[in-house]
PDB file of C-alpha atoms in Angstrom:
ATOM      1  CA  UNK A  18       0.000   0.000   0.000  1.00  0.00           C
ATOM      2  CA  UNK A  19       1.735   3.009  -0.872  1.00  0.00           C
ATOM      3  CA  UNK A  20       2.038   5.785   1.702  1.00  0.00           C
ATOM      4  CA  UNK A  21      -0.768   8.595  -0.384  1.00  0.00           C
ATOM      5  CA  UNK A  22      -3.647   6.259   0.171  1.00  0.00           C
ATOM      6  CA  UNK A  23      -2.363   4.547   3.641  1.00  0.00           C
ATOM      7  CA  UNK A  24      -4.714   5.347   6.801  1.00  0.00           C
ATOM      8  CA  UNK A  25      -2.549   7.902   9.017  1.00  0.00           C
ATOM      9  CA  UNK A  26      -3.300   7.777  13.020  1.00  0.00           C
ATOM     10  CA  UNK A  27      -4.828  10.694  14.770  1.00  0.00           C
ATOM     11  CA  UNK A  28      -2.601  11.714  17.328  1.00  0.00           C
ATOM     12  CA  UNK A  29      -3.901  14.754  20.312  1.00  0.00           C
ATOM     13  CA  UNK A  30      -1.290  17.814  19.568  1.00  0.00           C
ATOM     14  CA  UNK A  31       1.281  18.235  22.237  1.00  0.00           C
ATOM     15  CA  UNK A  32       1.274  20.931  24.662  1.00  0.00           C
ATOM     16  CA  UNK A  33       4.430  22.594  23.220  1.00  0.00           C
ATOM     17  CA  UNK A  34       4.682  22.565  19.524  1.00  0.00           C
ATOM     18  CA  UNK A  35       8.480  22.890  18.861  1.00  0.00           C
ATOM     19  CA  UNK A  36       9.443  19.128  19.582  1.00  0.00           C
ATOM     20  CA  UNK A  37      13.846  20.594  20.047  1.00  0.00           C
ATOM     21  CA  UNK A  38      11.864  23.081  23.478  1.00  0.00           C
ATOM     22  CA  UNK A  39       9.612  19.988  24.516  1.00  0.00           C
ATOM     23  CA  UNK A  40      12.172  17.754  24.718  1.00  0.00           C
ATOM     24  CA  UNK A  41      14.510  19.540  26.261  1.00  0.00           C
ATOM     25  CA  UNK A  42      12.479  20.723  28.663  1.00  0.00           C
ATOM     26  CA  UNK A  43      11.788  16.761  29.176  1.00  0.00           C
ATOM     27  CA  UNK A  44      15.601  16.138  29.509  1.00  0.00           C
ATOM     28  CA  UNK A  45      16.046  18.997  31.806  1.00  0.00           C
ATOM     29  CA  UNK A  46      13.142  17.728  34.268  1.00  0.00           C
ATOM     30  CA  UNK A  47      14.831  14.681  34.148  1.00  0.00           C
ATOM     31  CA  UNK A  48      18.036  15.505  35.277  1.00  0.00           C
ATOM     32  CA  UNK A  49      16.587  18.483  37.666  1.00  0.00           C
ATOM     33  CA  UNK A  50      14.564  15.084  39.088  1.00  0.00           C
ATOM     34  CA  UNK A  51      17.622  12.943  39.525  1.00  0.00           C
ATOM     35  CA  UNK A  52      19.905  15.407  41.058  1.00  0.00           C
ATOM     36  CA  UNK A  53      17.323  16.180  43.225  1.00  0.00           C
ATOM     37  CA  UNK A  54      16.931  12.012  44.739  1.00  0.00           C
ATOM     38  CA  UNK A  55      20.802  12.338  44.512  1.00  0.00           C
ATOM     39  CA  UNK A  56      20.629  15.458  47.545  1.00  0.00           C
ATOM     40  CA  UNK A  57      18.556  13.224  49.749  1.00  0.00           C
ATOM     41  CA  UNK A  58      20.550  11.882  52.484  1.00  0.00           C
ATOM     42  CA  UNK A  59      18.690   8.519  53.263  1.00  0.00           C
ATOM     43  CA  UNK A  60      19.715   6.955  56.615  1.00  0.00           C
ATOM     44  CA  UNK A  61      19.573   3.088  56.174  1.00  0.00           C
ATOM     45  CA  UNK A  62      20.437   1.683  59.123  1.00  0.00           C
ATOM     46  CA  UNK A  63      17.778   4.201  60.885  1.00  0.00           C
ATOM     47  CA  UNK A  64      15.493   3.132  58.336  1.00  0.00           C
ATOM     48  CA  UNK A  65      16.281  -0.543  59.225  1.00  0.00           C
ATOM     49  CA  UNK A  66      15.812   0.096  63.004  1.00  0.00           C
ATOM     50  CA  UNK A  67      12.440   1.569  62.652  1.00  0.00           C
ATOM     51  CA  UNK A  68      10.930  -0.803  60.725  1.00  0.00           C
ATOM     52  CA  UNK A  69      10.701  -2.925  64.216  1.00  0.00           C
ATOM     53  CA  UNK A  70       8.481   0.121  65.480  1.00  0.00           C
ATOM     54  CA  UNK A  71       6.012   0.345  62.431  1.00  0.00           C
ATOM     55  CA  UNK A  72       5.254  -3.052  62.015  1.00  0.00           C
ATOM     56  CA  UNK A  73       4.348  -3.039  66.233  1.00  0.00           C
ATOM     57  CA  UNK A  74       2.787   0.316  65.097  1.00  0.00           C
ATOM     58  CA  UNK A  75       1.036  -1.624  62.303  1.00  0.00           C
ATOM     59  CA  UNK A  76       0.259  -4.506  64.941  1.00  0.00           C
ATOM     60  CA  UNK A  77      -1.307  -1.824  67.519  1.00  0.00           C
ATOM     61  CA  UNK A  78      -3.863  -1.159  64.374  1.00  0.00           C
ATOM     62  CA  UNK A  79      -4.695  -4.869  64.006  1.00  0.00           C
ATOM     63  CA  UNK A  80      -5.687  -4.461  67.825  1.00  0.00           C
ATOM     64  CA  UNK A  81      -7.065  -1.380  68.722  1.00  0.00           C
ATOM     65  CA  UNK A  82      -7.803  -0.491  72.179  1.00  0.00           C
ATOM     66  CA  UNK A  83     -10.354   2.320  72.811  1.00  0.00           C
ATOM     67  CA  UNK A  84     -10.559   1.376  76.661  1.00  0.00           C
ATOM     68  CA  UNK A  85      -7.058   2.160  78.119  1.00  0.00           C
ATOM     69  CA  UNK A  86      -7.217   5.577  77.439  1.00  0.00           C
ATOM     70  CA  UNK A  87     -11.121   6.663  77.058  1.00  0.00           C
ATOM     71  CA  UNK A  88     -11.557   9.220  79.154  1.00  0.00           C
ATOM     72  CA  UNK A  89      -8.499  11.271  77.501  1.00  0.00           C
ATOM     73  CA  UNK A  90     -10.165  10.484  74.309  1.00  0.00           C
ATOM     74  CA  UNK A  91     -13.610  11.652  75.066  1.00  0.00           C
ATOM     75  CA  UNK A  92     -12.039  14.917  76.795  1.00  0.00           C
ATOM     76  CA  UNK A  93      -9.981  15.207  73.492  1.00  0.00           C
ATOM     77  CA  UNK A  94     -12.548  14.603  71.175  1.00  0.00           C
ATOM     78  CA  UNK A  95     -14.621  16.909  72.704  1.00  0.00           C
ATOM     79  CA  UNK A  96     -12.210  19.909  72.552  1.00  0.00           C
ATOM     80  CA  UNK A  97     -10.873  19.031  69.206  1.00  0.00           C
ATOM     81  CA  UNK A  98     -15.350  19.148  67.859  1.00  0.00           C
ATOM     82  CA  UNK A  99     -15.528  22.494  69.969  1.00  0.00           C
ATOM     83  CA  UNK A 100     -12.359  23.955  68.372  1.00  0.00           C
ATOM     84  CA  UNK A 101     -13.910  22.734  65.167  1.00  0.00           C
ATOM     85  CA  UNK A 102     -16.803  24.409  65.743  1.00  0.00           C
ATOM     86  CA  UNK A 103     -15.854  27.549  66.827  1.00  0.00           C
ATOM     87  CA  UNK A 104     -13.125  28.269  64.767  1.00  0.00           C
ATOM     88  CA  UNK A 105     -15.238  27.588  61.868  1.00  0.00           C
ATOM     89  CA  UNK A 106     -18.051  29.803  62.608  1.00  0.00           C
ATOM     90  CA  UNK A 107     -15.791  32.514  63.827  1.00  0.00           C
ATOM     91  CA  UNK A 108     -13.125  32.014  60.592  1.00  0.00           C
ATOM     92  CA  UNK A 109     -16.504  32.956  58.464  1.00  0.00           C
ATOM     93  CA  UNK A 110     -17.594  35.803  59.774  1.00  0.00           C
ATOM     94  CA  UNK A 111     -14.293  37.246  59.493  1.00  0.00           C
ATOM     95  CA  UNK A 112     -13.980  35.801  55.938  1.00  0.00           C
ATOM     96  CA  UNK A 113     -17.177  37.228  54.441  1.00  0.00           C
ATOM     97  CA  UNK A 114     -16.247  40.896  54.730  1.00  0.00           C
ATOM     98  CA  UNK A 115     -12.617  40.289  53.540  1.00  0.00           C
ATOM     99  CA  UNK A 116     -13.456  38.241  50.752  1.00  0.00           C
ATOM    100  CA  UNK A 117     -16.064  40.604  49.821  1.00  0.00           C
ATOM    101  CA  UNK A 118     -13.265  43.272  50.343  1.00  0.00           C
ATOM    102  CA  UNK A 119     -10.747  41.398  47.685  1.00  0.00           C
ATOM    103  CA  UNK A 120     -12.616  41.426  45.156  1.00  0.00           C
ATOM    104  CA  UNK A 121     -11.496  43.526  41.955  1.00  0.00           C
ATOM    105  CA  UNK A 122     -15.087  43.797  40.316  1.00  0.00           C
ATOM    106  CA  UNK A 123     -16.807  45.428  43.321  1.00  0.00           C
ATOM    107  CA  UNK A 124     -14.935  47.092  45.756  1.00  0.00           C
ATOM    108  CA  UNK A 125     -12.067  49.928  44.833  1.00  0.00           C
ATOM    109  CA  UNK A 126      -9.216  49.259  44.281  1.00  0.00           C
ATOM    110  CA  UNK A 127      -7.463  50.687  47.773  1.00  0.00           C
ATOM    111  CA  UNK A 128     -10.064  48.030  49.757  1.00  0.00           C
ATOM    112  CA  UNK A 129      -8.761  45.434  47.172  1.00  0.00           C
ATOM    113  CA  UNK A 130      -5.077  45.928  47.990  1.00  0.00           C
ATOM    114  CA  UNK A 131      -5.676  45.593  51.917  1.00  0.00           C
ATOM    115  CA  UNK A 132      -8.080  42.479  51.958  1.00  0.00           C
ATOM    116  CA  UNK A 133      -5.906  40.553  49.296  1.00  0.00           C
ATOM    117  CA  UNK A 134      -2.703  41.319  51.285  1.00  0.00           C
ATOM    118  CA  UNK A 135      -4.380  40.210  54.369  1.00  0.00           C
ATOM    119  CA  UNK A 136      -5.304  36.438  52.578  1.00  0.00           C
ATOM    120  CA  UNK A 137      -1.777  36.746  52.020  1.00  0.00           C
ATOM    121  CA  UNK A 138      -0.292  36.388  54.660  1.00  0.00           C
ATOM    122  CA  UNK A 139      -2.910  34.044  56.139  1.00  0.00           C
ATOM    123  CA  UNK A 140      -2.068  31.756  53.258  1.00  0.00           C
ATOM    124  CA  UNK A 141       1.126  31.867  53.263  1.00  0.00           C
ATOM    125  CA  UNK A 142       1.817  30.999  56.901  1.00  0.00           C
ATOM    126  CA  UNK A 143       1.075  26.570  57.281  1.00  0.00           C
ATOM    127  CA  UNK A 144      -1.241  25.513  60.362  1.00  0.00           C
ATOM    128  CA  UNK A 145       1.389  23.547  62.414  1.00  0.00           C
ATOM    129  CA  UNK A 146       3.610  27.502  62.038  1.00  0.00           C
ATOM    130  CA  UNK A 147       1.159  28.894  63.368  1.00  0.00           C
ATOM    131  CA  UNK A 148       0.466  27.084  66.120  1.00  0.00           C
ATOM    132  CA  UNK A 149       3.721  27.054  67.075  1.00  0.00           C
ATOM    133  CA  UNK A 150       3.611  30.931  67.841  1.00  0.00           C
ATOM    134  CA  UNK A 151       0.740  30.935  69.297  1.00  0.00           C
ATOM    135  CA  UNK A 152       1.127  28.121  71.808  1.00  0.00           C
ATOM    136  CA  UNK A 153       4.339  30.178  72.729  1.00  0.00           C
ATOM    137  CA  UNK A 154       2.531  33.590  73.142  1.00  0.00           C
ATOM    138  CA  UNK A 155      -1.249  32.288  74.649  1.00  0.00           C
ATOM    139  CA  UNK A 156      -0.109  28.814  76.392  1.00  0.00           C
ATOM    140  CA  UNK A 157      -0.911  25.424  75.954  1.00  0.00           C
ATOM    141  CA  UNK A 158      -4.447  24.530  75.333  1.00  0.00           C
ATOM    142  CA  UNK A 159      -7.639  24.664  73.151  1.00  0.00           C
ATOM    143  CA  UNK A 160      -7.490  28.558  72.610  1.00  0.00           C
ATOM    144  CA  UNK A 161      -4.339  28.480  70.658  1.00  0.00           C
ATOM    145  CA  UNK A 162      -6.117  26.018  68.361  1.00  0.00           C
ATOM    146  CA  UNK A 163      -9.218  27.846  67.931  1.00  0.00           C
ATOM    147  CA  UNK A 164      -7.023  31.018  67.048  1.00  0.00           C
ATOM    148  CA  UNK A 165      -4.845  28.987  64.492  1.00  0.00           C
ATOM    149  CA  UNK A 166      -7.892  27.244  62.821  1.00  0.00           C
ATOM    150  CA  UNK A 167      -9.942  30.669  63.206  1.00  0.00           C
ATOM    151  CA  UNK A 168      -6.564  32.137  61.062  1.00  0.00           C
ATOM    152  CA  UNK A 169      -6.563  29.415  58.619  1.00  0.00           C
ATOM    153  CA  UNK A 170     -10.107  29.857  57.877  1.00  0.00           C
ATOM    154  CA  UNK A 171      -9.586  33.512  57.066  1.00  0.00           C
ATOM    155  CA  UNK A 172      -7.265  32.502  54.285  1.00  0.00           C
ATOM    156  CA  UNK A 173      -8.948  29.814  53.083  1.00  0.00           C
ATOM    157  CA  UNK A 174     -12.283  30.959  52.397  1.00  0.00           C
ATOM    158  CA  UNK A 175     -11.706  34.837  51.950  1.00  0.00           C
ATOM    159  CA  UNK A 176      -9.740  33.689  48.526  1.00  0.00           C
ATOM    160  CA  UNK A 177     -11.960  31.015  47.795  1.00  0.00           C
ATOM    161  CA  UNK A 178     -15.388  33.822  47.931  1.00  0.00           C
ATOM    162  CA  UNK A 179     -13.357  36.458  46.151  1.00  0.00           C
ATOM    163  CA  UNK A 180     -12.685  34.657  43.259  1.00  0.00           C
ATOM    164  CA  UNK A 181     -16.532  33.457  43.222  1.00  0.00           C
ATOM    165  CA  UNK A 182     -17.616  37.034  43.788  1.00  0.00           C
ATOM    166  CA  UNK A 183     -15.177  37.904  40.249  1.00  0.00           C
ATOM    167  CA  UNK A 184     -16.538  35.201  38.111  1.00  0.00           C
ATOM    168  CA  UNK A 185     -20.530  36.156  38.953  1.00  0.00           C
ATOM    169  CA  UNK A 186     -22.711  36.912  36.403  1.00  0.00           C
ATOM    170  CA  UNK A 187     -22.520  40.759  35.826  1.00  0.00           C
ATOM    171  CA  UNK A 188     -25.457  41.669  34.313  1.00  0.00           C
ATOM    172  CA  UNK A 189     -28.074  41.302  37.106  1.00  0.00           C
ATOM    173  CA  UNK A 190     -25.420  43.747  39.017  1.00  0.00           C
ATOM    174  CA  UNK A 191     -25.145  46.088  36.223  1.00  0.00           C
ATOM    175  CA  UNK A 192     -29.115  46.389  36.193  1.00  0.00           C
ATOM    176  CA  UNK A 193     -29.207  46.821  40.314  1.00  0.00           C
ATOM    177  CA  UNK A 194     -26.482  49.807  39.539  1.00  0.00           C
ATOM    178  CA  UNK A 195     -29.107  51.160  36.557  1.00  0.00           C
ATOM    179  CA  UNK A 196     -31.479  51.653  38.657  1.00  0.00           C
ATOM    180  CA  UNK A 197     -29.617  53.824  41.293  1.00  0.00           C
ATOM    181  CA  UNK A 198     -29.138  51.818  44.044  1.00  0.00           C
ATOM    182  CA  UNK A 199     -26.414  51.924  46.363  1.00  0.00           C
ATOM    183  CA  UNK A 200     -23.678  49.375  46.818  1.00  0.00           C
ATOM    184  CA  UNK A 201     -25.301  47.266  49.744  1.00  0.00           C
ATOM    185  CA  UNK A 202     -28.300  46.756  47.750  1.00  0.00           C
ATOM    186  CA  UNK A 203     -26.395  45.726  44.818  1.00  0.00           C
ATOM    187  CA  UNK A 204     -24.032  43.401  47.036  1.00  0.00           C
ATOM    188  CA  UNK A 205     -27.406  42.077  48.718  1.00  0.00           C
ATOM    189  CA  UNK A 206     -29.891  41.838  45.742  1.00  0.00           C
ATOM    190  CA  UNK A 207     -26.729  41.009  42.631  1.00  0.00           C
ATOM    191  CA  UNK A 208     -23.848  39.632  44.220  1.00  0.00           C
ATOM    192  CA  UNK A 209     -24.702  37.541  47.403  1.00  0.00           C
ATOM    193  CA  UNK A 210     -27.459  35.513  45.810  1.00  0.00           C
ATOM    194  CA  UNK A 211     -24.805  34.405  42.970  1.00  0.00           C
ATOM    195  CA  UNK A 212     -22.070  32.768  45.569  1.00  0.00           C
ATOM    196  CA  UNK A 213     -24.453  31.991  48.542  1.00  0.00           C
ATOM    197  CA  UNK A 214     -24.942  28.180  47.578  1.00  0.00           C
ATOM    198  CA  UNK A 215     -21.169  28.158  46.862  1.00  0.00           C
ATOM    199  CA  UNK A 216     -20.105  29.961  50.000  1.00  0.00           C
ATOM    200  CA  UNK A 217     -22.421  27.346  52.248  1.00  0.00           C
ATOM    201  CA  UNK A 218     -20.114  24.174  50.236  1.00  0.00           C
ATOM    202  CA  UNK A 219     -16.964  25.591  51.649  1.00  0.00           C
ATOM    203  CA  UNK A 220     -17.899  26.470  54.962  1.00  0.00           C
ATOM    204  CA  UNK A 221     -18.591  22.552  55.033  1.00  0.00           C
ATOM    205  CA  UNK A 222     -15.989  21.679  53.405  1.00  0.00           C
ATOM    206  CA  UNK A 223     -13.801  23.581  55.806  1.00  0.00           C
ATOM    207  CA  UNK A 224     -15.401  22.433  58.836  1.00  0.00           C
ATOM    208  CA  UNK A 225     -13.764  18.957  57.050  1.00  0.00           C
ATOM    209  CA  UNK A 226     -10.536  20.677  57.261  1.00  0.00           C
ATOM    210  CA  UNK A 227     -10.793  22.271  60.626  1.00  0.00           C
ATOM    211  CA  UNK A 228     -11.594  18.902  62.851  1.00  0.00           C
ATOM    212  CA  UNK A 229      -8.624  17.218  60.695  1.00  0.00           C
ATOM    213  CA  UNK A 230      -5.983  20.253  61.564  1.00  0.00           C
ATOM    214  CA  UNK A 231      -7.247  19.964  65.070  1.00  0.00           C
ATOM    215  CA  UNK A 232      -5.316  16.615  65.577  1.00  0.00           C
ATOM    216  CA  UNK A 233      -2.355  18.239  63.547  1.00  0.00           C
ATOM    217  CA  UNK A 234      -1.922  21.243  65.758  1.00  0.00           C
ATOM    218  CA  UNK A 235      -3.042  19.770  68.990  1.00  0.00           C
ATOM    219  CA  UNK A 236       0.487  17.548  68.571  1.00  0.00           C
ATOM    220  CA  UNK A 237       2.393  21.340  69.638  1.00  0.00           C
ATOM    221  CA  UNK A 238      -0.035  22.062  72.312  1.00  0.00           C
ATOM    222  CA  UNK A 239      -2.710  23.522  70.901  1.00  0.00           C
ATOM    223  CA  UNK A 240      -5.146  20.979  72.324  1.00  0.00           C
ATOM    224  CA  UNK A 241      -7.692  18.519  70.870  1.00  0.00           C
ATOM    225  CA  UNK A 242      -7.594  15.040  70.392  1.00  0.00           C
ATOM    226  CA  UNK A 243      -3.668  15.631  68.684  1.00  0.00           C
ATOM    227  CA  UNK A 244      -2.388  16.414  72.207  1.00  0.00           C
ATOM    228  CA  UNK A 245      -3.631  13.001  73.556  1.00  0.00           C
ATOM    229  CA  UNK A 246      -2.606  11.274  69.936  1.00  0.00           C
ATOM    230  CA  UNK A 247       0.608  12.173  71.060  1.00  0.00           C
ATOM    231  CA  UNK A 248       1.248  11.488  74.264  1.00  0.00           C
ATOM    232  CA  UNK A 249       0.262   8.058  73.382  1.00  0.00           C
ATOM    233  CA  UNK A 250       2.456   7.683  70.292  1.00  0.00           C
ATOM    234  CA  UNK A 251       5.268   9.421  72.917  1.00  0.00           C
ATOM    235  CA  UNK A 252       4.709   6.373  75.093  1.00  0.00           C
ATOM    236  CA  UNK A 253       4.450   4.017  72.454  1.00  0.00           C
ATOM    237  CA  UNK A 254       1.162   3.012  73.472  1.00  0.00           C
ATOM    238  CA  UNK A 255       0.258   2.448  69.634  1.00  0.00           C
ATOM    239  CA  UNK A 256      -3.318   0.356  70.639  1.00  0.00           C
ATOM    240  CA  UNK A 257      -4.034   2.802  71.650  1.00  0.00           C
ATOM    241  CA  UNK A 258      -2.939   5.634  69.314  1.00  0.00           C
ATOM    242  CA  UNK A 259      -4.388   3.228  66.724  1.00  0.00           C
ATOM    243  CA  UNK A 260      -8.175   3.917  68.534  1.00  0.00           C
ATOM    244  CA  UNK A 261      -7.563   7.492  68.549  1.00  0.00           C
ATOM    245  CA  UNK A 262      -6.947   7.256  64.281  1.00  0.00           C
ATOM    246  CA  UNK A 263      -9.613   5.394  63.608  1.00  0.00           C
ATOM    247  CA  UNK A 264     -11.971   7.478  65.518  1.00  0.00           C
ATOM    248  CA  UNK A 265     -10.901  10.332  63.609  1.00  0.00           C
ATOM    249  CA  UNK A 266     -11.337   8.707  60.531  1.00  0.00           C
ATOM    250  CA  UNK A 267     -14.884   7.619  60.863  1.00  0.00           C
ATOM    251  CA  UNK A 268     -15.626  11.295  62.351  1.00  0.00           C
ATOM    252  CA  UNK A 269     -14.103  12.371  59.041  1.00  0.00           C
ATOM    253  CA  UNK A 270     -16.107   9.786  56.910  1.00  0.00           C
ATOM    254  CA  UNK A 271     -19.506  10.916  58.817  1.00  0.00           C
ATOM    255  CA  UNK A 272     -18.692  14.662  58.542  1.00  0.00           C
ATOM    256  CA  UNK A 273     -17.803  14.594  54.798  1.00  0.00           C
ATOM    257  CA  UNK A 274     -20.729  12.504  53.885  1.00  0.00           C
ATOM    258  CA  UNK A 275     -22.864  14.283  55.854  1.00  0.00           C
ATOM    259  CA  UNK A 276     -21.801  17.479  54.350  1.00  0.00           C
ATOM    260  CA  UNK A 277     -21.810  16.307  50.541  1.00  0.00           C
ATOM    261  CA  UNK A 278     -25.527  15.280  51.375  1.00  0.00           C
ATOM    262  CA  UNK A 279     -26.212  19.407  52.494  1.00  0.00           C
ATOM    263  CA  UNK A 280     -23.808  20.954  49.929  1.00  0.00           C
ATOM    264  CA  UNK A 281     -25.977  18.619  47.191  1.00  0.00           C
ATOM    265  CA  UNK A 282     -29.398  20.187  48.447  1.00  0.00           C
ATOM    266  CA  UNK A 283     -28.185  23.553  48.799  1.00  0.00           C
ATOM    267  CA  UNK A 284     -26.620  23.717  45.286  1.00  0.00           C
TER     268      UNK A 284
END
């Protein structure tokens, strides 16, 4: 068969056209990649002696035992759902104003400037940092959790709603502004009614995030169910630091699904 009346292949194009830039862009990755592994100082005979402790770490989850330490895990359980809680409801009603505030299509640009530069910095700073500072400067405890979720929060969802708030529909605010109203009305009546159903998904969705981080930053002192996670991991009581994971997970599996359910009527 000769090659004018032979079937050719369909092939998707590639993402960069010139094949000399793709590949040696591919090549370049590729070494980047292997110098990188090569920078990795890997301990082996540390790795060799743990291996004893995860497979009695991996043993303790074969045999979980919620009794030894239940009281500590009710009392830590119970701080970590009212950190969750609180944080969450008081991360929102922070959030709402500066989200509304960083947005580019309906604030000026002065108001922009300050609320984006305040996401900023709550973005750029990780949970577990953040506890840190604050265990050091409020003590030990549930408050410096609820501050460092409440922070998280702000930087989460702020960003999140702005961009929502940017990508609404503008002609039902354009005919609010035609008919002279003033910019509460046309927040309340052209922009609010746009991103409410998506603004009620991520406040679940971060409640999600908040009762997870609370056993993350509860392992520095910032209370919650990661403080007694750790003391029991410190005293290699895995049992029972296996009870205290798996209780977390199914709170996780409950809270998620129980949220989907409310984010899928709501939307």
């Amino acid at each position: 068969m000769s090659d004018a009346v032979r079937p050719r292949r369909w092939r998707p194009a590639p993402l960069i056209a010139n094949p000399w830039l793709r590949h040696g862009l591919t090549l370049g990755a590729v070494i980047y990649l292997a110098l990188a592994l090569g920078t990795i100082d890997v301990n082996w005979a540390r790795v060799i002696d743990g291996l004893d402790r995860g497979a009695r770490f991996i043993a303790g989850f074969l045999q979980p035992n919620f009794s030894a330490r239940w009281d500590d895990i009710v009392q830590g359980m119970i701080e970590s759902l009212t950190m969750t809680v609180t944080s969450t409801v008081a991360g929102i009603a922070i959030s709402i104003p500066i989200g509304i505030g960083a947005a580019r299509n309906i604030v000026p640009r002065p108001v922009y400037y300050v609320c984006r530069s305040i996401i900023a910095v709550s973005r750029s700073l990780q949970e577990i940092i953040v506890a840190i500072f604050l265990v050091a400067m409020v003590g030990f405890g549930p408050f410096a959790g609820f501050l460092t979720l409440s922070f998280a929060t702000i930087g989460f969802l702020s960003k999140l709603l702005a961009e929502d708030i940017e990508d609404i529909d503008p002609a039902s605010v354009e005919a609010i502004r035609a008919t002279g109203s003033g910019w509460f009305s046309m927040l309340s009546y052209g922009v609010l009614p746009q991103v409410m159903p998506r603004l009620i998904g991520l406040s679940l969705y971060r409640l999600d995030i908040n009762f997870r981080e609370s056993a993350v930053v509860g392992i520095v002192g910032a209370g919650g169910i990661g403080a007694t996670l750790n003391t029991a991991i410190d005293r290699y009581e895995f049992d029972s630091a296996a009870a205290i994971l798996l209780l977390i997970i199914g709170i996780v599996m409950v809270s998620e699904y129980t949220s989907s359910i409310i984010r899928k009527r709501v939307q």
